[in-house]
JSON list of C-alpha atoms in Angstrom, two decimals:
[
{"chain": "A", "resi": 1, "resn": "UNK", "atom": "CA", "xyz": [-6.45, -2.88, 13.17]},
{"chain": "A", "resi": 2, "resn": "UNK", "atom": "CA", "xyz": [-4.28, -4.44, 10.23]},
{"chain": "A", "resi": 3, "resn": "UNK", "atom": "CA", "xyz": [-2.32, -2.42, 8.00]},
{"chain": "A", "resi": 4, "resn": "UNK", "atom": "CA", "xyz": [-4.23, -2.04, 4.58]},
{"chain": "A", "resi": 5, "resn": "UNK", "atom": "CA", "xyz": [-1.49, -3.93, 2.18]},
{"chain": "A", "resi": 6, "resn": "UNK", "atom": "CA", "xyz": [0.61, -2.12, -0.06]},
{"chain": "A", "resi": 7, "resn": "UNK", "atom": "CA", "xyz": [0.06, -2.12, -3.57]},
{"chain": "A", "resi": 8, "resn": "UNK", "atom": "CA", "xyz": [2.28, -0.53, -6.48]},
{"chain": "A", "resi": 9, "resn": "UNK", "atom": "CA", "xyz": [1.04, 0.66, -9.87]},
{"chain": "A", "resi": 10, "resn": "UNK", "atom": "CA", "xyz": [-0.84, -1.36, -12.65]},
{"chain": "A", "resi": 11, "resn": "UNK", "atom": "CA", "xyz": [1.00, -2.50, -15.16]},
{"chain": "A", "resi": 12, "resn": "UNK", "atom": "CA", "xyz": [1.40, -0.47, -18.10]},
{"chain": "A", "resi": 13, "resn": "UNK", "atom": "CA", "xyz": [-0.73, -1.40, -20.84]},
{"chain": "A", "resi": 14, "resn": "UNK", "atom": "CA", "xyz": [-3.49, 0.06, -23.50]},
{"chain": "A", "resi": 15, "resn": "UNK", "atom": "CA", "xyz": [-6.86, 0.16, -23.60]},
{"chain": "A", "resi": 16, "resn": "UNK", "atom": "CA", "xyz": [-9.38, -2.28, -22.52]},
{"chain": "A", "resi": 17, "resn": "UNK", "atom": "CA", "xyz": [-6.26, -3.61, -20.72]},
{"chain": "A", "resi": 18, "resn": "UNK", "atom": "CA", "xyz": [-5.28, -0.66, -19.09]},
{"chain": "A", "resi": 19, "resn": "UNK", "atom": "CA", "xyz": [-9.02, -0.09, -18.17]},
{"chain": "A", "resi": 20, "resn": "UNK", "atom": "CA", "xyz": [-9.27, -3.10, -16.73]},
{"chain": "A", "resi": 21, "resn": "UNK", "atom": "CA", "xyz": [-6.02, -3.54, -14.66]},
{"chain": "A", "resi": 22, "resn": "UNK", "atom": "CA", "xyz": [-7.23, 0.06, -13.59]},
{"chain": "A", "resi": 23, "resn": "UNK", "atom": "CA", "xyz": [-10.48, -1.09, -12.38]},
{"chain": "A", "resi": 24, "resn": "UNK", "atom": "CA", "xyz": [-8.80, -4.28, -10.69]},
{"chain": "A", "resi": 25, "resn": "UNK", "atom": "CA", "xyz": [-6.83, -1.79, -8.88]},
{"chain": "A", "resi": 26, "resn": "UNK", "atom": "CA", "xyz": [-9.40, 0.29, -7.45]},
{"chain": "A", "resi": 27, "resn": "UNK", "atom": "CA", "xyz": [-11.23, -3.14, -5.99]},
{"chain": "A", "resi": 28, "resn": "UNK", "atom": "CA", "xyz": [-8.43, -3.90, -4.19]},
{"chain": "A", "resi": 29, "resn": "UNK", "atom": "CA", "xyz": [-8.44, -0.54, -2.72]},
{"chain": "A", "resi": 30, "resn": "UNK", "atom": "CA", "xyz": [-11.92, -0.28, -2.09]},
{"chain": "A", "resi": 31, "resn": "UNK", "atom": "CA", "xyz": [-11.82, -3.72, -0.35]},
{"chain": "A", "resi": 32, "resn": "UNK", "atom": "CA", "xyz": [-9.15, -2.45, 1.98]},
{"chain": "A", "resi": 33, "resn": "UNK", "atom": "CA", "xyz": [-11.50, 0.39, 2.90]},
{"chain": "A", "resi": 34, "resn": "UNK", "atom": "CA", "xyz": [-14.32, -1.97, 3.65]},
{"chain": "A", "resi": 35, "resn": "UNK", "atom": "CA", "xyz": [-12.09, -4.10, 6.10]},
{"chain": "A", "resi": 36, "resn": "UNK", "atom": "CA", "xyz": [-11.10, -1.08, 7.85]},
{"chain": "A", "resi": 37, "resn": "UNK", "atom": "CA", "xyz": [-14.71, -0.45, 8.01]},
{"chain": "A", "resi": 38, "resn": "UNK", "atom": "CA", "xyz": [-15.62, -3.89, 9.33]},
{"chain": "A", "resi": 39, "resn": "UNK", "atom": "CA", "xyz": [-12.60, -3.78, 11.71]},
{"chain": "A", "resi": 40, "resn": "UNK", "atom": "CA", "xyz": [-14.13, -0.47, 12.95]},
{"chain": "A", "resi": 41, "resn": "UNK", "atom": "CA", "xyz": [-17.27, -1.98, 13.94]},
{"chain": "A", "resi": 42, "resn": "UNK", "atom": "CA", "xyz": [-15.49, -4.83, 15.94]},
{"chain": "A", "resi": 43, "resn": "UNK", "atom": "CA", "xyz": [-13.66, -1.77, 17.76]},
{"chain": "A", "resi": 44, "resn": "UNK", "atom": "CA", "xyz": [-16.54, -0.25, 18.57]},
{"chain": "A", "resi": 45, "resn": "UNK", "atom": "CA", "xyz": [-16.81, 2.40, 15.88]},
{"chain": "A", "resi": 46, "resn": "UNK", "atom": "CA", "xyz": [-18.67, 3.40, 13.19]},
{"chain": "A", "resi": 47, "resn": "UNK", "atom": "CA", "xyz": [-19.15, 1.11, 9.77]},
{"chain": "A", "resi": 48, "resn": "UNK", "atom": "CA", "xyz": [-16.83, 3.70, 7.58]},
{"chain": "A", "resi": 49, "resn": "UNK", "atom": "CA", "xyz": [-13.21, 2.79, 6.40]},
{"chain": "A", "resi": 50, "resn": "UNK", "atom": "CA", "xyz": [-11.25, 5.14, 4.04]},
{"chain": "A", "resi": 51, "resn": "UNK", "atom": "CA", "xyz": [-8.36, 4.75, 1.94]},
{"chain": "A", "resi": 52, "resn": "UNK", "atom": "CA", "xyz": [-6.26, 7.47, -0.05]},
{"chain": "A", "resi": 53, "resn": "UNK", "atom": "CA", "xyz": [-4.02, 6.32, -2.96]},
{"chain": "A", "resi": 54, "resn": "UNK", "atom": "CA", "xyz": [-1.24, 8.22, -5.04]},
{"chain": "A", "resi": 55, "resn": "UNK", "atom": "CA", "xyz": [0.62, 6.92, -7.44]},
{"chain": "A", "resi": 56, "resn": "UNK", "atom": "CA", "xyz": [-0.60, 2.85, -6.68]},
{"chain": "A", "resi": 57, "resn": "UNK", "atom": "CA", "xyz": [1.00, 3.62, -3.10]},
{"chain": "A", "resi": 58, "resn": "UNK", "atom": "CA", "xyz": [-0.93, 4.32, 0.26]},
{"chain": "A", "resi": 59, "resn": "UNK", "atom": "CA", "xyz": [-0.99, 7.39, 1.53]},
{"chain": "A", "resi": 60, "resn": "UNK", "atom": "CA", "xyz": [-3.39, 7.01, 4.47]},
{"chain": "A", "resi": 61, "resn": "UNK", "atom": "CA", "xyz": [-6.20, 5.42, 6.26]},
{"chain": "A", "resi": 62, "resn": "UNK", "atom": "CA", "xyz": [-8.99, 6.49, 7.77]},
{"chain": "A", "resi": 63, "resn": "UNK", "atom": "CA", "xyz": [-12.03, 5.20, 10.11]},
{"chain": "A", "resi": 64, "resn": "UNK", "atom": "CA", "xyz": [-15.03, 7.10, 11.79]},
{"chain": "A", "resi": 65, "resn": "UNK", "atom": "CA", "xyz": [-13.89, 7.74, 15.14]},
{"chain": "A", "resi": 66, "resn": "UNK", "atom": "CA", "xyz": [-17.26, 10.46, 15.45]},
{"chain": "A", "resi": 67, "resn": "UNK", "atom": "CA", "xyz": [-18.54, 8.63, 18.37]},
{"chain": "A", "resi": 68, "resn": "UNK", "atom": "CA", "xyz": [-14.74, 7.39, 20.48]},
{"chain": "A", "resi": 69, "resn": "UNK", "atom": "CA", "xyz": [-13.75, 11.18, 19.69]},
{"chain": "A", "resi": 70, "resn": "UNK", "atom": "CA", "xyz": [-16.79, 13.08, 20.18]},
{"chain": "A", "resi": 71, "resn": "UNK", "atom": "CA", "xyz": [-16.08, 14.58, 16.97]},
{"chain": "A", "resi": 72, "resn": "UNK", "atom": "CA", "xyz": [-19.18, 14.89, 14.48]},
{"chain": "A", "resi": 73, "resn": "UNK", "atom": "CA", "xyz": [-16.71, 15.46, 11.87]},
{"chain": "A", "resi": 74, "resn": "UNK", "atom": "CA", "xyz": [-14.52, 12.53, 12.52]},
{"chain": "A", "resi": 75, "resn": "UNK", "atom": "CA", "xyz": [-15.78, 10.32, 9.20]},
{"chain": "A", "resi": 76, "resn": "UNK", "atom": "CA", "xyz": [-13.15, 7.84, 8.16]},
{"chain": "A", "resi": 77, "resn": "UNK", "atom": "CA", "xyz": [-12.97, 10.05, 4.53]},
{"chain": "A", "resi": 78, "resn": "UNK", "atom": "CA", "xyz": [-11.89, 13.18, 6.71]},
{"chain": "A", "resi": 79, "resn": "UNK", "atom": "CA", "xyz": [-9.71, 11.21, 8.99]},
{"chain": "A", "resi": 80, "resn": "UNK", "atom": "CA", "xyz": [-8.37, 10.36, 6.03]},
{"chain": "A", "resi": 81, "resn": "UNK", "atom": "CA", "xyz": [-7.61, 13.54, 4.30]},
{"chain": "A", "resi": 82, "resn": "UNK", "atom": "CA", "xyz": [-6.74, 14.75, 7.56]},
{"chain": "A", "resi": 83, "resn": "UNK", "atom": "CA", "xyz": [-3.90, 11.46, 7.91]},
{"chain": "A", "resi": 84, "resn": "UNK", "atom": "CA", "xyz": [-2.69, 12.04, 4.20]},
{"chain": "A", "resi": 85, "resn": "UNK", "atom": "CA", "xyz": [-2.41, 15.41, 4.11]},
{"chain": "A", "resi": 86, "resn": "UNK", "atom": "CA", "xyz": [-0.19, 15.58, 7.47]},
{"chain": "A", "resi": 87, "resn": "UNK", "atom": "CA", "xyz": [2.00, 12.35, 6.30]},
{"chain": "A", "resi": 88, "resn": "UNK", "atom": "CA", "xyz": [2.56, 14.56, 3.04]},
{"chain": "A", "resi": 89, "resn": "UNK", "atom": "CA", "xyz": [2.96, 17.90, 4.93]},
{"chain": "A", "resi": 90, "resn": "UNK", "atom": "CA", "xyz": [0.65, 19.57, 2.18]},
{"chain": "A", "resi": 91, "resn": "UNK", "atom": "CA", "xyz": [-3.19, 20.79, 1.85]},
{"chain": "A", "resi": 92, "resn": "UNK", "atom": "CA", "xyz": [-3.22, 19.50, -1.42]},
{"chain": "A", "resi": 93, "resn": "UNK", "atom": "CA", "xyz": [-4.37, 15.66, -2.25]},
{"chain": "A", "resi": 94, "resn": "UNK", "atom": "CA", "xyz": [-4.00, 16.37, -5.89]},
{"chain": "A", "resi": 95, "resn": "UNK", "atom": "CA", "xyz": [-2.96, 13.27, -8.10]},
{"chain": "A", "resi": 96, "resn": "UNK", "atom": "CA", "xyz": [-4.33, 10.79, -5.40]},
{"chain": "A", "resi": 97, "resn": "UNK", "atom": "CA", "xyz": [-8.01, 8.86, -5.09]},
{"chain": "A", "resi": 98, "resn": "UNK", "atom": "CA", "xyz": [-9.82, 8.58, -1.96]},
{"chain": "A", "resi": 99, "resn": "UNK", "atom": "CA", "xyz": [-11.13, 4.92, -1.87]},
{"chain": "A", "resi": 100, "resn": "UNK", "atom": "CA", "xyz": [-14.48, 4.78, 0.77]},
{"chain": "A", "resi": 101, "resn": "UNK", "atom": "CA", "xyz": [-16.36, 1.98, 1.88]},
{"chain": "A", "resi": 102, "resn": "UNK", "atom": "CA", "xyz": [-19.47, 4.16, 1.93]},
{"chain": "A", "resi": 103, "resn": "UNK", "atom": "CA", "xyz": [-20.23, 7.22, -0.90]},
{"chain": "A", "resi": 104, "resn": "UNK", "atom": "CA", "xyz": [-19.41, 10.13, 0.69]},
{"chain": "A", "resi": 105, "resn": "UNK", "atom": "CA", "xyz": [-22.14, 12.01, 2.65]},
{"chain": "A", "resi": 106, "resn": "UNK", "atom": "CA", "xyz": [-21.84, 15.94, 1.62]},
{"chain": "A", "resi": 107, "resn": "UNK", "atom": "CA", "xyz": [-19.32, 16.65, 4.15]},
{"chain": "A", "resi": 108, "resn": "UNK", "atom": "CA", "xyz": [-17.09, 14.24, 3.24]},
{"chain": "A", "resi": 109, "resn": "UNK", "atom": "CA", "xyz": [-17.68, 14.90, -0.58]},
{"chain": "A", "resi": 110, "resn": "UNK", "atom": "CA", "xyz": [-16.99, 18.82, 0.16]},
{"chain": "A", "resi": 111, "resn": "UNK", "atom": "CA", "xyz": [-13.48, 17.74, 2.28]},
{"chain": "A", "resi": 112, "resn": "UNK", "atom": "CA", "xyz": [-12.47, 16.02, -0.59]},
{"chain": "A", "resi": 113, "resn": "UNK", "atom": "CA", "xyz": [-13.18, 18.79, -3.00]},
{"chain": "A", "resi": 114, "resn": "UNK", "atom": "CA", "xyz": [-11.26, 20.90, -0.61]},
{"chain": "A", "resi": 115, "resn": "UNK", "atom": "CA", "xyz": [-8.39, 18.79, -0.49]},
{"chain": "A", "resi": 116, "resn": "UNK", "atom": "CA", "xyz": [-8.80, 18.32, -4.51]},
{"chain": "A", "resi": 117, "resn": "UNK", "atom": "CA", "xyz": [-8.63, 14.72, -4.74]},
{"chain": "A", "resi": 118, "resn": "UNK", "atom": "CA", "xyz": [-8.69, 12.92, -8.33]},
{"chain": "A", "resi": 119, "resn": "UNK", "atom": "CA", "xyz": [-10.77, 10.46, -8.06]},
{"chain": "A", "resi": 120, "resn": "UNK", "atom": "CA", "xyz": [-13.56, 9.24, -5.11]},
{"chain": "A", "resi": 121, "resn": "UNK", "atom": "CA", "xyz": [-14.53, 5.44, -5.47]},
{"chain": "A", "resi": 122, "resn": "UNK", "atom": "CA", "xyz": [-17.24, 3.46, -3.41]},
{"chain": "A", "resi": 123, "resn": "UNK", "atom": "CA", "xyz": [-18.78, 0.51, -2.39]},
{"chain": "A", "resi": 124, "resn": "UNK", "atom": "CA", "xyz": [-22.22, 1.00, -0.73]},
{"chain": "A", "resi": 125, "resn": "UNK", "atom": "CA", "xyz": [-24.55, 4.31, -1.32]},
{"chain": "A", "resi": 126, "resn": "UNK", "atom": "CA", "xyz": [-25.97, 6.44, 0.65]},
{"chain": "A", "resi": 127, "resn": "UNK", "atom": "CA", "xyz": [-29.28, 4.26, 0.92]},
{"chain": "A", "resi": 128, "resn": "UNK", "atom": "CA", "xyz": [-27.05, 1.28, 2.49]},
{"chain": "A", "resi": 129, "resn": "UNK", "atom": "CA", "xyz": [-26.02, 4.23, 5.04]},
{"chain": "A", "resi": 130, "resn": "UNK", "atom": "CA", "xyz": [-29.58, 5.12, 5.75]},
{"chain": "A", "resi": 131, "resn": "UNK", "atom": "CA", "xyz": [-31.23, 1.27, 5.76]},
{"chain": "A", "resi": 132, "resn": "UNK", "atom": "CA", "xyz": [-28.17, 1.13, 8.64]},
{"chain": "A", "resi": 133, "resn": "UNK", "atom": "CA", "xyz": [-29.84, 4.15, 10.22]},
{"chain": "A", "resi": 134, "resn": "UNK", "atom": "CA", "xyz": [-27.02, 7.31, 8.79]},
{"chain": "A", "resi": 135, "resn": "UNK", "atom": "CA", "xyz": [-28.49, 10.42, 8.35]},
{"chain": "A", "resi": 136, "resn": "UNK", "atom": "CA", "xyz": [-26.61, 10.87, 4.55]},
{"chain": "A", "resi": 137, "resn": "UNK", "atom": "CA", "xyz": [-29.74, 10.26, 2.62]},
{"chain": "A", "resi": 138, "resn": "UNK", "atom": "CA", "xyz": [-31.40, 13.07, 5.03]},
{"chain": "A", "resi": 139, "resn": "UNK", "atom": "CA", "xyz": [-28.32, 15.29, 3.94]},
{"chain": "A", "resi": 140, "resn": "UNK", "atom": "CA", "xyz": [-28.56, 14.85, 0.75]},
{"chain": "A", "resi": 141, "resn": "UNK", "atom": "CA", "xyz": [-32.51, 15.54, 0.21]},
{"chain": "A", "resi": 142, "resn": "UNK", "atom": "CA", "xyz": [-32.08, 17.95, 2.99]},
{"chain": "A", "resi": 143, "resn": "UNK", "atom": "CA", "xyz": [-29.26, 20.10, 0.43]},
{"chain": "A", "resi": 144, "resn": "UNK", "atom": "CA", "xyz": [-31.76, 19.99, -2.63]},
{"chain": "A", "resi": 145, "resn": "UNK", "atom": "CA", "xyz": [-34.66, 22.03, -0.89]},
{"chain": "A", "resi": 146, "resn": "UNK", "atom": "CA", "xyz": [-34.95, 25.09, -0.13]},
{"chain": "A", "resi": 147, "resn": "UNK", "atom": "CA", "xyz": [-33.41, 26.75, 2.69]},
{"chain": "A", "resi": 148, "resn": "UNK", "atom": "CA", "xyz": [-36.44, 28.18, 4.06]},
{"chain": "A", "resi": 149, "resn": "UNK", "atom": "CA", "xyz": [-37.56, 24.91, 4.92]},
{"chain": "A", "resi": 150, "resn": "UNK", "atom": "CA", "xyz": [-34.57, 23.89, 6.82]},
{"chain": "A", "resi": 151, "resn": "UNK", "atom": "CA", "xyz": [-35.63, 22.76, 10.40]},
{"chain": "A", "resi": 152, "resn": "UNK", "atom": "CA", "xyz": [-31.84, 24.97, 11.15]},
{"chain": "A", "resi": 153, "resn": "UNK", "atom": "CA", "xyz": [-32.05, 28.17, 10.20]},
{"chain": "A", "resi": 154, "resn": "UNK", "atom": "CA", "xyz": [-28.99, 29.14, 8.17]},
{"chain": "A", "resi": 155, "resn": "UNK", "atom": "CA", "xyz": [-29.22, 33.12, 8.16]},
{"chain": "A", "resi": 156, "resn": "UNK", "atom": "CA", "xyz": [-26.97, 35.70, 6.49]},
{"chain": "A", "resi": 157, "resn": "UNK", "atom": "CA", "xyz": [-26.70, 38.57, 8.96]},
{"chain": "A", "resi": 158, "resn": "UNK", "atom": "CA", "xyz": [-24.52, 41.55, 7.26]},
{"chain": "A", "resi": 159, "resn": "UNK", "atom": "CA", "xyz": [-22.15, 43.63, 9.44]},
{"chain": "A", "resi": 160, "resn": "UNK", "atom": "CA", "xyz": [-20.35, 46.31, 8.19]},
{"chain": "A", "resi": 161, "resn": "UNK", "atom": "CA", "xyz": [-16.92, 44.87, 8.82]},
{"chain": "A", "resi": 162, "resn": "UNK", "atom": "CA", "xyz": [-18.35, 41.47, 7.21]},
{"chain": "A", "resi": 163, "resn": "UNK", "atom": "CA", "xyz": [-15.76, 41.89, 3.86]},
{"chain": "A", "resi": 164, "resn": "UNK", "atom": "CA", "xyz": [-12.86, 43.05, 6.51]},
{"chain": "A", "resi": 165, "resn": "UNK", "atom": "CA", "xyz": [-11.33, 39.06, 6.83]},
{"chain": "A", "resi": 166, "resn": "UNK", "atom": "CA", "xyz": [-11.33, 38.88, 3.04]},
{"chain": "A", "resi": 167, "resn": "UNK", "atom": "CA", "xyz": [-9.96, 42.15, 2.30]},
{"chain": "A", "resi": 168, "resn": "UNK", "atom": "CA", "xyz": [-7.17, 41.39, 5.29]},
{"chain": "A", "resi": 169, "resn": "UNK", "atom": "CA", "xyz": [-6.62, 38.17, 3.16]},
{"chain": "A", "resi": 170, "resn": "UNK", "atom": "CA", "xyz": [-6.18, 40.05, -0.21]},
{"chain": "A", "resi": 171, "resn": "UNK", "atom": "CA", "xyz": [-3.71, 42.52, 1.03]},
{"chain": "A", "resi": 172, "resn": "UNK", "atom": "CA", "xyz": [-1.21, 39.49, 2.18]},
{"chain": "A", "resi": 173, "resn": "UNK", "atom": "CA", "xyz": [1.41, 39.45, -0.32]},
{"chain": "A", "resi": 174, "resn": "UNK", "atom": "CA", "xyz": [2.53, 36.35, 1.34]},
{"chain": "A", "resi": 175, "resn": "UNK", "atom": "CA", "xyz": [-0.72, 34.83, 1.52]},
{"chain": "A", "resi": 176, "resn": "UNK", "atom": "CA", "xyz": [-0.95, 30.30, 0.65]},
{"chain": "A", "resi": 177, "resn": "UNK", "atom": "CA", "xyz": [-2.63, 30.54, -2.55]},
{"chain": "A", "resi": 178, "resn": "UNK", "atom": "CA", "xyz": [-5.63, 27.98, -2.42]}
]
């Protein structure tokens, strides 16, 4: 794999010219994540590439790895997070954009959330993913109906001691605030 190259800010501007040095910016970025994606399928991996992006510098890179790892959570956007957030030694993404070669299926949309990205940019949708055979179009349709017609049953089961983590969590004074 080739490193993704290095970019620094846009230049400072106004306007339509900062609007469109901002957009010229995030093409470059987003072409970066579809190499990595395209390198990954010459490797033997999935067609995902992910780039994150603070400050017009690279962060990290990320690539599906689900099927070399045996990880079903292994998408390039969560390798990603995963890369940033270790190489910055913080939970938080805030301030950066996560550039994917792929919109996000609802995990990877919901890792990002988590790790409070800015900004998620894309090239191909989620019914490029699912002419190629990717279950994200499934996922999403699948998230809009009701639960009760799930072919997994997701089922709330109420113990006594279910509040006891939370509570536990509350009473740390020196708790991570999240």
């Amino acid at each position: 794999m080739s490193a993704p190259i290095l970019r620094g800010p846009a230049d400072a501007g106004s306007g339509a010219a900062d609007a469109a040095a901002a957009a010229a910016a995030d093409a470059v970025w987003l072409a970066d994540a579809v190499r990595l994606a395209t390198e990954n399928v010459a490797a033997g991996g999935g067609p995902f590439g992910a780039v994150i992006v603070r400050d017009g510098a690279l962060v990290a890179v990320g690539q599906n790895r689900v099927t070399r790892d045996n990880d079903p959570t292994a998408h390039a956007e969560v390798t990603a997070i995963r890369a940033a957030c270790s190489a910055l030694a913080d939970f938080s993404l805030a301030g950066a954009t996560l550039y994917t070669s792929c919109e996000p299926c609802p995990l990877c949309v919901s890792a990002a959330l988590w790790a409070r990205v800015d900004r998620i940019v894309f090239a191909a949708d989620r019914h490029d993913a699912a002419r190629a055979g990717f279950d994200d179009l499934e996922f999403y349709e699948l998230f809009a109906r009701d639960r009760a017609t799930w072919s997994t049953p997701v089922v709330s089961l109420r113990l006594e001691q279910s509040a006891e983590p939370f509570d536990a969590w509350l009473a740390e004074a020196a708790r991570t605030h999240y």
